[in-house]
């Protein structure tokens, strides 16, 4: 008897855990940049889904022959119909700003800042949440690219973990961080959050070009 499989869809029309291949296939077939994998037990599938695609990929560096699409789309080229976000922070002045751009055209969609007494990670986190909120508002499920593993993790955990202390200078920044966390707790989204492959593709389109 064929063993039952459980299917994780990290990036697809509706991410989640599915109990049949046909249900999984409906979410990923024809979806550019789909991320999915089968597991032997429902418990393992739900654990891997909760952990996220990036953690699974790090712990499984060998590409399974039966699932070439799991990694190939990201390795070959970025998805053009997407939003790219980034932040820039001057390490000396600790002044930060962030923005989001159309990946294909580079057209700036939003730009926020500057903020005093900040870090780049704070900006990357705010940029991701701002991008997700913007896309939900316009009814788009396009992917969002970030080159920050830290910011992606903070969004997944729905909480920033900056060690920067609140001051009079960065009071507005901390209000935005609180608002971002509240949005993550009160909203759901289907947009895949993808790690920008800088070594292969160069700087993310939202980069400020100040390196």
PDB file of C-alpha atoms in Angstrom:
ATOM      1  CA  UNK A   1       0.000   0.000   0.000  1.00  0.00           C
ATOM      2  CA  UNK A   2       1.319   3.409  -0.955  1.00  0.00           C
ATOM      3  CA  UNK A   3       2.232   5.527   2.066  1.00  0.00           C
ATOM      4  CA  UNK A   4       0.193   8.692   2.525  1.00  0.00           C
ATOM      5  CA  UNK A   5       2.076  11.943   2.044  1.00  0.00           C
ATOM      6  CA  UNK A   6       1.487  15.416   3.419  1.00  0.00           C
ATOM      7  CA  UNK A   7       2.402  18.421   1.291  1.00  0.00           C
ATOM      8  CA  UNK A   8       3.819  21.730   2.475  1.00  0.00           C
ATOM      9  CA  UNK A   9       3.316  24.772   0.260  1.00  0.00           C
ATOM     10  CA  UNK A  10       5.570  27.597   1.449  1.00  0.00           C
ATOM     11  CA  UNK A  11       4.978  29.692  -1.661  1.00  0.00           C
ATOM     12  CA  UNK A  12       1.904  29.162  -3.808  1.00  0.00           C
ATOM     13  CA  UNK A  13      -1.582  30.511  -4.331  1.00  0.00           C
ATOM     14  CA  UNK A  14      -2.525  29.634  -0.747  1.00  0.00           C
ATOM     15  CA  UNK A  15       0.411  28.479   1.418  1.00  0.00           C
ATOM     16  CA  UNK A  16      -0.302  25.758   3.958  1.00  0.00           C
ATOM     17  CA  UNK A  17      -0.268  21.999   4.577  1.00  0.00           C
ATOM     18  CA  UNK A  18      -2.261  19.780   2.206  1.00  0.00           C
ATOM     19  CA  UNK A  19      -3.192  16.124   2.501  1.00  0.00           C
ATOM     20  CA  UNK A  20      -3.355  15.227  -1.199  1.00  0.00           C
ATOM     21  CA  UNK A  21      -1.116  15.890  -4.175  1.00  0.00           C
ATOM     22  CA  UNK A  22      -4.055  17.198  -6.188  1.00  0.00           C
ATOM     23  CA  UNK A  23      -4.771  19.866  -3.551  1.00  0.00           C
ATOM     24  CA  UNK A  24      -1.087  20.798  -3.457  1.00  0.00           C
ATOM     25  CA  UNK A  25      -0.868  20.847  -7.246  1.00  0.00           C
ATOM     26  CA  UNK A  26      -3.701  23.375  -7.445  1.00  0.00           C
ATOM     27  CA  UNK A  27      -1.644  25.760  -5.310  1.00  0.00           C
ATOM     28  CA  UNK A  28       1.692  25.447  -7.141  1.00  0.00           C
ATOM     29  CA  UNK A  29       1.068  24.480 -10.774  1.00  0.00           C
ATOM     30  CA  UNK A  30       1.726  27.522 -12.954  1.00  0.00           C
ATOM     31  CA  UNK A  31       2.680  29.626  -9.915  1.00  0.00           C
ATOM     32  CA  UNK A  32       6.049  31.230 -10.613  1.00  0.00           C
ATOM     33  CA  UNK A  33       8.483  30.746  -7.737  1.00  0.00           C
ATOM     34  CA  UNK A  34       6.427  28.007  -6.063  1.00  0.00           C
ATOM     35  CA  UNK A  35       8.039  26.387  -3.015  1.00  0.00           C
ATOM     36  CA  UNK A  36       6.675  23.011  -1.890  1.00  0.00           C
ATOM     37  CA  UNK A  37       7.723  19.607  -0.552  1.00  0.00           C
ATOM     38  CA  UNK A  38       6.121  16.334   0.573  1.00  0.00           C
ATOM     39  CA  UNK A  39       6.640  14.765   4.009  1.00  0.00           C
ATOM     40  CA  UNK A  40       5.781  11.364   5.462  1.00  0.00           C
ATOM     41  CA  UNK A  41       3.845  12.598   8.490  1.00  0.00           C
ATOM     42  CA  UNK A  42       1.463  15.468   9.127  1.00  0.00           C
ATOM     43  CA  UNK A  43       3.407  16.448  12.246  1.00  0.00           C
ATOM     44  CA  UNK A  44       6.653  16.857  10.299  1.00  0.00           C
ATOM     45  CA  UNK A  45       4.859  18.740   7.529  1.00  0.00           C
ATOM     46  CA  UNK A  46       3.361  21.234   9.964  1.00  0.00           C
ATOM     47  CA  UNK A  47       6.683  21.691  11.747  1.00  0.00           C
ATOM     48  CA  UNK A  48       8.492  22.403   8.473  1.00  0.00           C
ATOM     49  CA  UNK A  49       5.752  24.769   7.327  1.00  0.00           C
ATOM     50  CA  UNK A  50       5.941  26.700  10.593  1.00  0.00           C
ATOM     51  CA  UNK A  51       9.752  26.834  10.440  1.00  0.00           C
ATOM     52  CA  UNK A  52       9.665  28.291   6.927  1.00  0.00           C
ATOM     53  CA  UNK A  53      11.247  27.594   3.578  1.00  0.00           C
ATOM     54  CA  UNK A  54      14.604  29.234   4.321  1.00  0.00           C
ATOM     55  CA  UNK A  55      15.220  27.033   7.384  1.00  0.00           C
ATOM     56  CA  UNK A  56      14.276  23.903   5.428  1.00  0.00           C
ATOM     57  CA  UNK A  57      16.577  24.862   2.588  1.00  0.00           C
ATOM     58  CA  UNK A  58      19.526  25.459   4.934  1.00  0.00           C
ATOM     59  CA  UNK A  59      19.097  22.051   6.559  1.00  0.00           C
ATOM     60  CA  UNK A  60      18.656  20.282   3.193  1.00  0.00           C
ATOM     61  CA  UNK A  61      21.337  21.678   0.858  1.00  0.00           C
ATOM     62  CA  UNK A  62      21.131  18.730  -1.563  1.00  0.00           C
ATOM     63  CA  UNK A  63      18.477  19.323  -4.198  1.00  0.00           C
ATOM     64  CA  UNK A  64      16.033  16.382  -4.374  1.00  0.00           C
ATOM     65  CA  UNK A  65      15.884  14.979  -7.895  1.00  0.00           C
ATOM     66  CA  UNK A  66      12.122  14.484  -7.725  1.00  0.00           C
ATOM     67  CA  UNK A  67      11.479  18.126  -6.850  1.00  0.00           C
ATOM     68  CA  UNK A  68      13.702  20.271  -9.073  1.00  0.00           C
ATOM     69  CA  UNK A  69      11.276  23.184  -8.944  1.00  0.00           C
ATOM     70  CA  UNK A  70      11.791  23.549  -5.203  1.00  0.00           C
ATOM     71  CA  UNK A  71      15.027  25.472  -5.681  1.00  0.00           C
ATOM     72  CA  UNK A  72      15.493  26.059  -9.406  1.00  0.00           C
ATOM     73  CA  UNK A  73      13.296  29.139  -9.831  1.00  0.00           C
ATOM     74  CA  UNK A  74      15.185  31.112  -7.199  1.00  0.00           C
ATOM     75  CA  UNK A  75      18.583  29.913  -8.435  1.00  0.00           C
ATOM     76  CA  UNK A  76      18.022  30.856 -12.074  1.00  0.00           C
ATOM     77  CA  UNK A  77      16.541  34.347 -11.896  1.00  0.00           C
ATOM     78  CA  UNK A  78      14.324  36.528  -9.705  1.00  0.00           C
ATOM     79  CA  UNK A  79      10.587  36.790 -10.264  1.00  0.00           C
ATOM     80  CA  UNK A  80      10.086  40.048 -12.120  1.00  0.00           C
ATOM     81  CA  UNK A  81       6.465  40.579 -11.081  1.00  0.00           C
ATOM     82  CA  UNK A  82       7.394  41.258  -7.471  1.00  0.00           C
ATOM     83  CA  UNK A  83       8.178  43.914  -4.896  1.00  0.00           C
ATOM     84  CA  UNK A  84      11.728  44.454  -3.619  1.00  0.00           C
ATOM     85  CA  UNK A  85      12.416  46.173  -0.295  1.00  0.00           C
ATOM     86  CA  UNK A  86      15.596  47.396   1.356  1.00  0.00           C
ATOM     87  CA  UNK A  87      16.941  49.798   3.972  1.00  0.00           C
ATOM     88  CA  UNK A  88      20.050  51.948   4.301  1.00  0.00           C
ATOM     89  CA  UNK A  89      21.649  52.996   7.566  1.00  0.00           C
ATOM     90  CA  UNK A  90      24.717  55.173   8.031  1.00  0.00           C
ATOM     91  CA  UNK A  91      26.835  53.360  10.628  1.00  0.00           C
ATOM     92  CA  UNK A  92      28.387  56.609  11.866  1.00  0.00           C
ATOM     93  CA  UNK A  93      25.296  58.790  12.171  1.00  0.00           C
ATOM     94  CA  UNK A  94      22.838  55.900  12.670  1.00  0.00           C
ATOM     95  CA  UNK A  95      20.394  57.573  10.317  1.00  0.00           C
ATOM     96  CA  UNK A  96      18.178  55.055   8.496  1.00  0.00           C
ATOM     97  CA  UNK A  97      15.568  55.054   5.750  1.00  0.00           C
ATOM     98  CA  UNK A  98      13.824  52.310   3.811  1.00  0.00           C
ATOM     99  CA  UNK A  99      11.951  51.863   0.556  1.00  0.00           C
ATOM    100  CA  UNK A 100      10.138  49.477  -1.758  1.00  0.00           C
ATOM    101  CA  UNK A 101      10.435  49.314  -5.542  1.00  0.00           C
ATOM    102  CA  UNK A 102       8.995  47.410  -8.463  1.00  0.00           C
ATOM    103  CA  UNK A 103      11.540  44.637  -9.085  1.00  0.00           C
ATOM    104  CA  UNK A 104      11.275  44.763 -12.864  1.00  0.00           C
ATOM    105  CA  UNK A 105      11.239  48.513 -13.494  1.00  0.00           C
ATOM    106  CA  UNK A 106      12.941  49.802 -10.373  1.00  0.00           C
ATOM    107  CA  UNK A 107      10.146  52.353  -9.932  1.00  0.00           C
ATOM    108  CA  UNK A 108       9.951  53.507  -6.324  1.00  0.00           C
ATOM    109  CA  UNK A 109       6.634  52.612  -4.685  1.00  0.00           C
ATOM    110  CA  UNK A 110       7.287  53.913  -1.185  1.00  0.00           C
ATOM    111  CA  UNK A 111      10.122  55.553   0.717  1.00  0.00           C
ATOM    112  CA  UNK A 112      10.097  56.307   4.439  1.00  0.00           C
ATOM    113  CA  UNK A 113      12.563  58.132   6.688  1.00  0.00           C
ATOM    114  CA  UNK A 114      15.084  59.262   7.634  1.00  0.00           C
ATOM    115  CA  UNK A 115      15.027  58.083  11.251  1.00  0.00           C
ATOM    116  CA  UNK A 116      17.566  58.873  13.941  1.00  0.00           C
ATOM    117  CA  UNK A 117      19.279  56.375  16.262  1.00  0.00           C
ATOM    118  CA  UNK A 118      18.300  53.340  14.185  1.00  0.00           C
ATOM    119  CA  UNK A 119      19.762  50.177  12.651  1.00  0.00           C
ATOM    120  CA  UNK A 120      19.592  48.588   9.243  1.00  0.00           C
ATOM    121  CA  UNK A 121      17.701  45.564  10.608  1.00  0.00           C
ATOM    122  CA  UNK A 122      14.979  47.840  11.948  1.00  0.00           C
ATOM    123  CA  UNK A 123      14.599  49.368   8.512  1.00  0.00           C
ATOM    124  CA  UNK A 124      14.598  46.017   6.720  1.00  0.00           C
ATOM    125  CA  UNK A 125      11.850  44.760   9.044  1.00  0.00           C
ATOM    126  CA  UNK A 126       9.717  47.877   8.584  1.00  0.00           C
ATOM    127  CA  UNK A 127      10.235  47.746   4.822  1.00  0.00           C
ATOM    128  CA  UNK A 128       8.982  44.158   4.668  1.00  0.00           C
ATOM    129  CA  UNK A 129       5.885  44.838   6.750  1.00  0.00           C
ATOM    130  CA  UNK A 130       5.195  48.072   4.848  1.00  0.00           C
ATOM    131  CA  UNK A 131       5.460  46.130   1.588  1.00  0.00           C
ATOM    132  CA  UNK A 132       3.119  43.379   2.775  1.00  0.00           C
ATOM    133  CA  UNK A 133       0.569  45.908   4.027  1.00  0.00           C
ATOM    134  CA  UNK A 134       0.755  47.837   0.759  1.00  0.00           C
ATOM    135  CA  UNK A 135       0.235  44.708  -1.348  1.00  0.00           C
ATOM    136  CA  UNK A 136      -2.693  43.581   0.791  1.00  0.00           C
ATOM    137  CA  UNK A 137      -4.280  46.997   0.431  1.00  0.00           C
ATOM    138  CA  UNK A 138      -4.150  46.834  -3.371  1.00  0.00           C
ATOM    139  CA  UNK A 139      -5.169  43.152  -3.441  1.00  0.00           C
ATOM    140  CA  UNK A 140      -1.929  41.773  -4.845  1.00  0.00           C
ATOM    141  CA  UNK A 141      -0.360  38.419  -3.907  1.00  0.00           C
ATOM    142  CA  UNK A 142       2.949  39.101  -5.670  1.00  0.00           C
ATOM    143  CA  UNK A 143       6.126  37.968  -3.857  1.00  0.00           C
ATOM    144  CA  UNK A 144       8.253  40.314  -1.756  1.00  0.00           C
ATOM    145  CA  UNK A 145      12.048  40.126  -1.956  1.00  0.00           C
ATOM    146  CA  UNK A 146      14.371  41.072   0.894  1.00  0.00           C
ATOM    147  CA  UNK A 147      18.112  40.528   1.203  1.00  0.00           C
ATOM    148  CA  UNK A 148      17.868  40.396   5.012  1.00  0.00           C
ATOM    149  CA  UNK A 149      17.573  36.977   6.668  1.00  0.00           C
ATOM    150  CA  UNK A 150      17.137  38.753   9.999  1.00  0.00           C
ATOM    151  CA  UNK A 151      14.184  40.844   8.818  1.00  0.00           C
ATOM    152  CA  UNK A 152      12.512  37.803   7.258  1.00  0.00           C
ATOM    153  CA  UNK A 153      12.860  35.953  10.565  1.00  0.00           C
ATOM    154  CA  UNK A 154      11.435  38.886  12.524  1.00  0.00           C
ATOM    155  CA  UNK A 155       8.416  39.032  10.222  1.00  0.00           C
ATOM    156  CA  UNK A 156       7.875  35.287  10.614  1.00  0.00           C
ATOM    157  CA  UNK A 157       8.068  35.700  14.420  1.00  0.00           C
ATOM    158  CA  UNK A 158       5.856  38.809  14.214  1.00  0.00           C
ATOM    159  CA  UNK A 159       8.259  40.728  16.433  1.00  0.00           C
ATOM    160  CA  UNK A 160      11.419  42.776  16.035  1.00  0.00           C
ATOM    161  CA  UNK A 161      14.364  41.905  18.267  1.00  0.00           C
ATOM    162  CA  UNK A 162      16.422  45.052  18.055  1.00  0.00           C
ATOM    163  CA  UNK A 163      18.572  45.839  21.087  1.00  0.00           C
ATOM    164  CA  UNK A 164      18.392  49.585  20.390  1.00  0.00           C
ATOM    165  CA  UNK A 165      16.913  51.485  23.323  1.00  0.00           C
ATOM    166  CA  UNK A 166      14.011  53.917  22.845  1.00  0.00           C
ATOM    167  CA  UNK A 167      15.011  57.562  23.064  1.00  0.00           C
ATOM    168  CA  UNK A 168      13.438  60.907  22.278  1.00  0.00           C
ATOM    169  CA  UNK A 169      15.250  60.799  18.922  1.00  0.00           C
ATOM    170  CA  UNK A 170      13.805  57.474  17.784  1.00  0.00           C
ATOM    171  CA  UNK A 171      10.370  57.695  19.411  1.00  0.00           C
ATOM    172  CA  UNK A 172       8.609  57.790  16.023  1.00  0.00           C
ATOM    173  CA  UNK A 173      10.640  54.799  14.842  1.00  0.00           C
ATOM    174  CA  UNK A 174       9.511  52.720  17.812  1.00  0.00           C
ATOM    175  CA  UNK A 175       5.909  53.724  17.177  1.00  0.00           C
ATOM    176  CA  UNK A 176       6.283  52.358  13.633  1.00  0.00           C
ATOM    177  CA  UNK A 177       7.832  49.133  14.948  1.00  0.00           C
ATOM    178  CA  UNK A 178       4.934  48.689  17.368  1.00  0.00           C
ATOM    179  CA  UNK A 179       2.467  49.371  14.562  1.00  0.00           C
ATOM    180  CA  UNK A 180       4.232  46.843  12.317  1.00  0.00           C
ATOM    181  CA  UNK A 181       4.050  44.125  14.969  1.00  0.00           C
ATOM    182  CA  UNK A 182       0.375  44.877  15.537  1.00  0.00           C
ATOM    183  CA  UNK A 183      -0.300  44.603  11.803  1.00  0.00           C
ATOM    184  CA  UNK A 184       1.414  41.203  11.642  1.00  0.00           C
ATOM    185  CA  UNK A 185      -0.661  39.898  14.557  1.00  0.00           C
ATOM    186  CA  UNK A 186      -3.945  41.210  13.141  1.00  0.00           C
ATOM    187  CA  UNK A 187      -3.505  40.363   9.464  1.00  0.00           C
ATOM    188  CA  UNK A 188      -2.864  37.374   7.246  1.00  0.00           C
ATOM    189  CA  UNK A 189      -1.205  37.456   3.843  1.00  0.00           C
ATOM    190  CA  UNK A 190      -0.468  35.022   1.024  1.00  0.00           C
ATOM    191  CA  UNK A 191       2.509  36.876  -0.475  1.00  0.00           C
ATOM    192  CA  UNK A 192       5.653  34.707  -0.511  1.00  0.00           C
ATOM    193  CA  UNK A 193       8.580  36.393   1.250  1.00  0.00           C
ATOM    194  CA  UNK A 194      11.690  35.443  -0.733  1.00  0.00           C
ATOM    195  CA  UNK A 195      15.380  35.899   0.027  1.00  0.00           C
ATOM    196  CA  UNK A 196      17.157  37.927  -2.667  1.00  0.00           C
ATOM    197  CA  UNK A 197      20.120  35.949  -4.035  1.00  0.00           C
ATOM    198  CA  UNK A 198      22.732  38.740  -3.966  1.00  0.00           C
ATOM    199  CA  UNK A 199      25.764  36.601  -4.991  1.00  0.00           C
ATOM    200  CA  UNK A 200      23.947  35.429  -8.110  1.00  0.00           C
ATOM    201  CA  UNK A 201      21.786  38.441  -9.017  1.00  0.00           C
ATOM    202  CA  UNK A 202      23.723  41.429  -7.672  1.00  0.00           C
ATOM    203  CA  UNK A 203      22.277  44.069  -5.365  1.00  0.00           C
ATOM    204  CA  UNK A 204      18.539  44.023  -4.742  1.00  0.00           C
ATOM    205  CA  UNK A 205      16.712  46.631  -6.911  1.00  0.00           C
ATOM    206  CA  UNK A 206      15.643  48.544  -3.792  1.00  0.00           C
ATOM    207  CA  UNK A 207      19.277  49.014  -2.738  1.00  0.00           C
ATOM    208  CA  UNK A 208      20.199  52.658  -2.051  1.00  0.00           C
ATOM    209  CA  UNK A 209      23.598  52.314  -3.752  1.00  0.00           C
ATOM    210  CA  UNK A 210      25.587  53.743  -0.852  1.00  0.00           C
ATOM    211  CA  UNK A 211      28.028  50.899  -0.212  1.00  0.00           C
TER     212      UNK A 211
END
